[in-house]
Amino acid sequence: AAVQADLWQGAELLADAAGRGCWVGYSMGGRYCLHVALARPDVVTGLVLVGATGGIDDPAERAARRAADEALAASIETDGVDAFLERWLAQPLFAGLDEAGAGIEARRENTAAGLAGSLRLVGTGTQEPLWDRLGAIDVPVLVVAGADDAKFTTAGKRLVACIGPVAELALVPGAGHTAHLERPDAFLHILRRWLARHGL
């Protein structure tokens, strides 16, 4: 049976499995990276957060997101993975992805139970906001957003402000939420320069 864990438990499992290094995460993976950095700073030499957030502050907004995630989880269990992927990738958030970048075949390897569990246990609606804890992070942090992704550019600016002087924001030109997939060369250029500058 698969291990079902919240973000803090997942962070501990990831830290134990992956060990010490520079952690890179996109979207939910970025939220996991923040949890690892806060729970297990001993394993983090640097952070790269792509299209990530520190959570939803407003309790009513968080509850609404939790309800939406529950409805989506139930629909995945009823309709299956293929129907979910069709609806999920049709969102404006993913408009910049071409067919190759969407990775449909790899995404089909997910199970309905696994996707539904992720929404219920580690969705943004269930996550406690981390904003007031981020100043504890004292390793180099690169926050990346697509220049065309207004929502996560704003979230990225807030992450940098809350983390403090060890953090910087980089925008990938001509990219949306999936900046690393839409403009991989531009993303890698930014990432490699940052890694080299910090000796990571």
PDB file of C-alpha atoms in Angstrom:
ATOM      1  CA  ALA A   1       0.000   0.000   0.000  1.00  0.00           C
ATOM      2  CA  ALA A   2       1.194   3.521  -0.773  1.00  0.00           C
ATOM      3  CA  VAL A   3       2.229   5.742   2.115  1.00  0.00           C
ATOM      4  CA  GLN A   4      -0.244   8.586   2.602  1.00  0.00           C
ATOM      5  CA  ALA A   5       1.462  11.642   4.096  1.00  0.00           C
ATOM      6  CA  ASP A   6       0.838  15.342   4.536  1.00  0.00           C
ATOM      7  CA  LEU A   7       3.407  17.910   3.410  1.00  0.00           C
ATOM      8  CA  TRP A   8       5.402  17.807   6.667  1.00  0.00           C
ATOM      9  CA  GLN A   9       5.513  14.003   6.752  1.00  0.00           C
ATOM     10  CA  GLY A  10       6.330  13.968   3.047  1.00  0.00           C
ATOM     11  CA  ALA A  11       9.161  16.437   3.636  1.00  0.00           C
ATOM     12  CA  GLU A  12      10.698  14.135   6.239  1.00  0.00           C
ATOM     13  CA  LEU A  13      10.410  11.131   3.911  1.00  0.00           C
ATOM     14  CA  LEU A  14      11.959  13.083   1.038  1.00  0.00           C
ATOM     15  CA  ALA A  15      14.795  14.397   3.204  1.00  0.00           C
ATOM     16  CA  ASP A  16      15.647  10.895   4.425  1.00  0.00           C
ATOM     17  CA  ALA A  17      15.464   9.424   0.914  1.00  0.00           C
ATOM     18  CA  ALA A  18      17.278  12.151  -1.044  1.00  0.00           C
ATOM     19  CA  GLY A  19      19.794  13.471   1.461  1.00  0.00           C
ATOM     20  CA  ARG A  20      21.785  16.678   1.320  1.00  0.00           C
ATOM     21  CA  GLY A  21      21.845  18.903  -1.764  1.00  0.00           C
ATOM     22  CA  CYS A  22      20.237  21.719  -3.690  1.00  0.00           C
ATOM     23  CA  TRP A  23      16.509  21.040  -3.867  1.00  0.00           C
ATOM     24  CA  VAL A  24      14.549  21.949  -7.002  1.00  0.00           C
ATOM     25  CA  GLY A  25      10.751  21.818  -7.115  1.00  0.00           C
ATOM     26  CA  TYR A  26       7.963  22.929  -9.430  1.00  0.00           C
ATOM     27  CA  SER A  27       4.493  23.919  -8.154  1.00  0.00           C
ATOM     28  CA  MET A  28       3.565  21.277  -5.545  1.00  0.00           C
ATOM     29  CA  GLY A  29       7.207  20.169  -5.652  1.00  0.00           C
ATOM     30  CA  GLY A  30       8.203  23.715  -4.755  1.00  0.00           C
ATOM     31  CA  ARG A  31       5.873  23.625  -1.778  1.00  0.00           C
ATOM     32  CA  TYR A  32       7.477  20.335  -0.727  1.00  0.00           C
ATOM     33  CA  CYS A  33      10.916  21.957  -1.040  1.00  0.00           C
ATOM     34  CA  LEU A  34       9.844  24.775   1.283  1.00  0.00           C
ATOM     35  CA  HIS A  35       8.654  22.215   3.824  1.00  0.00           C
ATOM     36  CA  VAL A  36      11.951  20.306   3.568  1.00  0.00           C
ATOM     37  CA  ALA A  37      13.916  23.549   4.063  1.00  0.00           C
ATOM     38  CA  LEU A  38      11.919  24.392   7.182  1.00  0.00           C
ATOM     39  CA  ALA A  39      11.684  20.892   8.673  1.00  0.00           C
ATOM     40  CA  ARG A  40      15.135  19.604   7.715  1.00  0.00           C
ATOM     41  CA  PRO A  41      17.513  22.481   6.984  1.00  0.00           C
ATOM     42  CA  ASP A  42      20.398  20.038   7.509  1.00  0.00           C
ATOM     43  CA  VAL A  43      19.765  18.512   4.056  1.00  0.00           C
ATOM     44  CA  VAL A  44      19.290  21.747   2.084  1.00  0.00           C
ATOM     45  CA  THR A  45      22.260  23.605   0.541  1.00  0.00           C
ATOM     46  CA  GLY A  46      20.047  25.660  -1.797  1.00  0.00           C
ATOM     47  CA  LEU A  47      16.495  25.917  -3.094  1.00  0.00           C
ATOM     48  CA  VAL A  48      15.060  26.450  -6.553  1.00  0.00           C
ATOM     49  CA  LEU A  49      11.309  27.094  -6.491  1.00  0.00           C
ATOM     50  CA  VAL A  50       9.493  27.149  -9.832  1.00  0.00           C
ATOM     51  CA  GLY A  51       5.890  28.387  -9.928  1.00  0.00           C
ATOM     52  CA  ALA A  52       5.587  27.908  -6.164  1.00  0.00           C
ATOM     53  CA  THR A  53       3.718  29.570  -3.326  1.00  0.00           C
ATOM     54  CA  GLY A  54       3.867  29.785   0.451  1.00  0.00           C
ATOM     55  CA  GLY A  55       0.178  28.951   0.705  1.00  0.00           C
ATOM     56  CA  ILE A  56      -3.217  30.620   0.939  1.00  0.00           C
ATOM     57  CA  ASP A  57      -3.500  33.120   3.801  1.00  0.00           C
ATOM     58  CA  ASP A  58      -7.237  33.708   3.937  1.00  0.00           C
ATOM     59  CA  PRO A  59      -9.048  30.908   5.841  1.00  0.00           C
ATOM     60  CA  ALA A  60     -12.208  31.259   3.737  1.00  0.00           C
ATOM     61  CA  GLU A  61     -10.225  31.125   0.493  1.00  0.00           C
ATOM     62  CA  ARG A  62      -8.273  28.137   1.804  1.00  0.00           C
ATOM     63  CA  ALA A  63     -11.512  26.354   2.734  1.00  0.00           C
ATOM     64  CA  ALA A  64     -12.947  27.065  -0.727  1.00  0.00           C
ATOM     65  CA  ARG A  65      -9.806  25.621  -2.325  1.00  0.00           C
ATOM     66  CA  ARG A  66     -10.015  22.560  -0.075  1.00  0.00           C
ATOM     67  CA  ALA A  67     -13.639  22.019  -1.137  1.00  0.00           C
ATOM     68  CA  ALA A  68     -12.701  22.424  -4.807  1.00  0.00           C
ATOM     69  CA  ASP A  69      -9.836  19.952  -4.394  1.00  0.00           C
ATOM     70  CA  GLU A  70     -12.187  17.458  -2.722  1.00  0.00           C
ATOM     71  CA  ALA A  71     -14.669  17.781  -5.592  1.00  0.00           C
ATOM     72  CA  LEU A  72     -11.859  17.278  -8.085  1.00  0.00           C
ATOM     73  CA  ALA A  73     -10.549  14.253  -6.164  1.00  0.00           C
ATOM     74  CA  ALA A  74     -14.025  12.703  -6.198  1.00  0.00           C
ATOM     75  CA  SER A  75     -14.354  13.329  -9.942  1.00  0.00           C
ATOM     76  CA  ILE A  76     -10.998  11.624 -10.593  1.00  0.00           C
ATOM     77  CA  GLU A  77     -12.199   8.573  -8.660  1.00  0.00           C
ATOM     78  CA  THR A  78     -15.436   8.547 -10.667  1.00  0.00           C
ATOM     79  CA  ASP A  79     -14.247   9.511 -14.159  1.00  0.00           C
ATOM     80  CA  GLY A  80     -10.668   8.225 -14.202  1.00  0.00           C
ATOM     81  CA  VAL A  81      -7.228   9.630 -14.963  1.00  0.00           C
ATOM     82  CA  ASP A  82      -7.701  10.336 -18.697  1.00  0.00           C
ATOM     83  CA  ALA A  83     -10.787  12.502 -18.148  1.00  0.00           C
ATOM     84  CA  PHE A  84      -8.996  14.363 -15.355  1.00  0.00           C
ATOM     85  CA  LEU A  85      -5.915  15.022 -17.501  1.00  0.00           C
ATOM     86  CA  GLU A  86      -8.035  16.388 -20.331  1.00  0.00           C
ATOM     87  CA  ARG A  87      -9.742  18.868 -17.980  1.00  0.00           C
ATOM     88  CA  TRP A  88      -6.576  19.668 -16.002  1.00  0.00           C
ATOM     89  CA  LEU A  89      -4.370  20.479 -18.982  1.00  0.00           C
ATOM     90  CA  ALA A  90      -7.128  22.564 -20.605  1.00  0.00           C
ATOM     91  CA  GLN A  91      -6.791  25.167 -17.835  1.00  0.00           C
ATOM     92  CA  PRO A  92      -5.358  28.560 -18.844  1.00  0.00           C
ATOM     93  CA  LEU A  93      -2.480  27.854 -16.420  1.00  0.00           C
ATOM     94  CA  PHE A  94      -1.108  25.298 -18.893  1.00  0.00           C
ATOM     95  CA  ALA A  95      -1.879  27.148 -22.137  1.00  0.00           C
ATOM     96  CA  GLY A  96       1.823  27.525 -22.943  1.00  0.00           C
ATOM     97  CA  LEU A  97       2.490  23.773 -22.966  1.00  0.00           C
ATOM     98  CA  ASP A  98       2.827  21.988 -26.278  1.00  0.00           C
ATOM     99  CA  GLU A  99       2.017  18.284 -26.594  1.00  0.00           C
ATOM    100  CA  ALA A 100       5.566  17.169 -25.818  1.00  0.00           C
ATOM    101  CA  GLY A 101       5.807  19.436 -22.782  1.00  0.00           C
ATOM    102  CA  ALA A 102       2.482  18.191 -21.445  1.00  0.00           C
ATOM    103  CA  GLY A 103       3.954  14.689 -21.075  1.00  0.00           C
ATOM    104  CA  ILE A 104       0.588  12.990 -21.340  1.00  0.00           C
ATOM    105  CA  GLU A 105       1.975   9.442 -21.381  1.00  0.00           C
ATOM    106  CA  ALA A 106       4.026  10.017 -18.238  1.00  0.00           C
ATOM    107  CA  ARG A 107       1.042  11.649 -16.532  1.00  0.00           C
ATOM    108  CA  ARG A 108      -1.100   8.615 -17.395  1.00  0.00           C
ATOM    109  CA  GLU A 109       1.130   6.534 -15.139  1.00  0.00           C
ATOM    110  CA  ASN A 110      -0.606   8.183 -12.171  1.00  0.00           C
ATOM    111  CA  THR A 111      -3.442   6.298 -10.545  1.00  0.00           C
ATOM    112  CA  ALA A 112      -6.830   7.774  -9.711  1.00  0.00           C
ATOM    113  CA  ALA A 113      -6.257   6.931  -6.034  1.00  0.00           C
ATOM    114  CA  GLY A 114      -2.832   8.579  -6.029  1.00  0.00           C
ATOM    115  CA  LEU A 115      -4.027  11.794  -7.684  1.00  0.00           C
ATOM    116  CA  ALA A 116      -7.084  12.022  -5.434  1.00  0.00           C
ATOM    117  CA  GLY A 117      -4.910  11.414  -2.365  1.00  0.00           C
ATOM    118  CA  SER A 118      -2.487  14.157  -3.403  1.00  0.00           C
ATOM    119  CA  LEU A 119      -5.310  16.659  -3.741  1.00  0.00           C
ATOM    120  CA  ARG A 120      -6.764  15.732  -0.361  1.00  0.00           C
ATOM    121  CA  LEU A 121      -3.530  15.519   1.624  1.00  0.00           C
ATOM    122  CA  VAL A 122      -1.121  18.017   0.061  1.00  0.00           C
ATOM    123  CA  GLY A 123      -3.271  20.378  -2.006  1.00  0.00           C
ATOM    124  CA  THR A 124      -2.926  24.101  -1.437  1.00  0.00           C
ATOM    125  CA  GLY A 125      -6.232  24.079   0.438  1.00  0.00           C
ATOM    126  CA  THR A 126      -4.874  21.743   3.119  1.00  0.00           C
ATOM    127  CA  GLN A 127      -1.503  23.468   3.457  1.00  0.00           C
ATOM    128  CA  GLU A 128      -0.997  25.785   6.387  1.00  0.00           C
ATOM    129  CA  PRO A 129       0.441  29.079   5.088  1.00  0.00           C
ATOM    130  CA  LEU A 130       4.211  29.273   5.489  1.00  0.00           C
ATOM    131  CA  TRP A 131       4.790  32.969   4.778  1.00  0.00           C
ATOM    132  CA  ASP A 132       5.644  33.999   8.342  1.00  0.00           C
ATOM    133  CA  ARG A 133       8.168  31.141   8.709  1.00  0.00           C
ATOM    134  CA  LEU A 134      10.140  31.686   5.503  1.00  0.00           C
ATOM    135  CA  GLY A 135      12.640  34.109   7.055  1.00  0.00           C
ATOM    136  CA  ALA A 136      14.215  31.082   8.787  1.00  0.00           C
ATOM    137  CA  ILE A 137      15.592  29.868   5.455  1.00  0.00           C
ATOM    138  CA  ASP A 138      19.258  30.845   5.263  1.00  0.00           C
ATOM    139  CA  VAL A 139      20.529  29.094   2.112  1.00  0.00           C
ATOM    140  CA  PRO A 140      20.555  30.583  -1.405  1.00  0.00           C
ATOM    141  CA  VAL A 141      17.088  30.533  -2.958  1.00  0.00           C
ATOM    142  CA  LEU A 142      16.173  31.040  -6.609  1.00  0.00           C
ATOM    143  CA  VAL A 143      12.487  31.719  -7.186  1.00  0.00           C
ATOM    144  CA  VAL A 144      11.461  31.246 -10.816  1.00  0.00           C
ATOM    145  CA  ALA A 145       8.225  32.184 -12.548  1.00  0.00           C
ATOM    146  CA  GLY A 146       7.150  32.568 -16.130  1.00  0.00           C
ATOM    147  CA  ALA A 147       7.052  36.239 -17.106  1.00  0.00           C
ATOM    148  CA  ASP A 148       3.543  35.672 -18.511  1.00  0.00           C
ATOM    149  CA  ASP A 149       2.293  34.068 -15.271  1.00  0.00           C
ATOM    150  CA  ALA A 150       1.023  37.052 -13.282  1.00  0.00           C
ATOM    151  CA  LYS A 151      -0.293  35.022 -10.335  1.00  0.00           C
ATOM    152  CA  PHE A 152       2.963  33.184  -9.670  1.00  0.00           C
ATOM    153  CA  THR A 153       5.124  36.198 -10.467  1.00  0.00           C
ATOM    154  CA  THR A 154       3.291  37.935  -7.622  1.00  0.00           C
ATOM    155  CA  ALA A 155       3.702  34.861  -5.401  1.00  0.00           C
ATOM    156  CA  GLY A 156       7.379  34.729  -6.362  1.00  0.00           C
ATOM    157  CA  LYS A 157       7.943  38.342  -5.346  1.00  0.00           C
ATOM    158  CA  ARG A 158       6.299  37.622  -2.025  1.00  0.00           C
ATOM    159  CA  LEU A 159       8.440  34.507  -1.488  1.00  0.00           C
ATOM    160  CA  VAL A 160      11.592  36.562  -2.068  1.00  0.00           C
ATOM    161  CA  ALA A 161      10.410  39.312   0.282  1.00  0.00           C
ATOM    162  CA  CYS A 162       9.528  36.821   3.034  1.00  0.00           C
ATOM    163  CA  ILE A 163      12.690  34.722   2.701  1.00  0.00           C
ATOM    164  CA  GLY A 164      14.917  37.781   2.636  1.00  0.00           C
ATOM    165  CA  PRO A 165      18.299  38.673   1.136  1.00  0.00           C
ATOM    166  CA  VAL A 166      19.338  35.074   0.372  1.00  0.00           C
ATOM    167  CA  ALA A 167      16.498  34.863  -2.186  1.00  0.00           C
ATOM    168  CA  GLU A 168      16.176  36.257  -5.701  1.00  0.00           C
ATOM    169  CA  LEU A 169      13.505  36.182  -8.388  1.00  0.00           C
ATOM    170  CA  ALA A 170      14.095  35.257 -12.019  1.00  0.00           C
ATOM    171  CA  LEU A 171      11.408  35.516 -14.694  1.00  0.00           C
ATOM    172  CA  VAL A 172      11.531  33.288 -17.761  1.00  0.00           C
ATOM    173  CA  PRO A 173      10.551  35.447 -20.766  1.00  0.00           C
ATOM    174  CA  GLY A 174       7.700  34.262 -22.951  1.00  0.00           C
ATOM    175  CA  ALA A 175       6.642  31.556 -20.498  1.00  0.00           C
ATOM    176  CA  GLY A 176       3.645  30.866 -18.296  1.00  0.00           C
ATOM    177  CA  HIS A 177       3.213  28.638 -15.242  1.00  0.00           C
ATOM    178  CA  THR A 178       5.195  25.709 -16.668  1.00  0.00           C
ATOM    179  CA  ALA A 179       8.191  27.908 -17.501  1.00  0.00           C
ATOM    180  CA  HIS A 180      10.736  25.085 -17.265  1.00  0.00           C
ATOM    181  CA  LEU A 181       8.797  23.069 -19.854  1.00  0.00           C
ATOM    182  CA  GLU A 182       7.699  25.923 -22.121  1.00  0.00           C
ATOM    183  CA  ARG A 183      11.145  27.550 -22.399  1.00  0.00           C
ATOM    184  CA  PRO A 184      13.598  24.880 -21.162  1.00  0.00           C
ATOM    185  CA  ASP A 185      16.685  26.515 -22.679  1.00  0.00           C
ATOM    186  CA  ALA A 186      15.941  29.872 -21.049  1.00  0.00           C
ATOM    187  CA  PHE A 187      15.135  28.181 -17.739  1.00  0.00           C
ATOM    188  CA  LEU A 188      18.347  26.133 -17.791  1.00  0.00           C
ATOM    189  CA  HIS A 189      20.397  29.225 -18.630  1.00  0.00           C
ATOM    190  CA  ILE A 190      19.001  30.995 -15.555  1.00  0.00           C
ATOM    191  CA  LEU A 191      19.425  27.911 -13.375  1.00  0.00           C
ATOM    192  CA  ARG A 192      23.011  27.135 -14.434  1.00  0.00           C
ATOM    193  CA  ARG A 193      24.180  30.713 -13.917  1.00  0.00           C
ATOM    194  CA  TRP A 194      22.611  30.790 -10.451  1.00  0.00           C
ATOM    195  CA  LEU A 195      24.081  27.405  -9.470  1.00  0.00           C
ATOM    196  CA  ALA A 196      27.543  28.464 -10.658  1.00  0.00           C
ATOM    197  CA  ARG A 197      27.350  31.791  -8.836  1.00  0.00           C
ATOM    198  CA  HIS A 198      26.557  30.030  -5.568  1.00  0.00           C
ATOM    199  CA  GLY A 199      28.901  27.088  -6.074  1.00  0.00           C
ATOM    200  CA  LEU A 200      26.039  24.599  -5.971  1.00  0.00           C
TER     201      LEU A 200
END
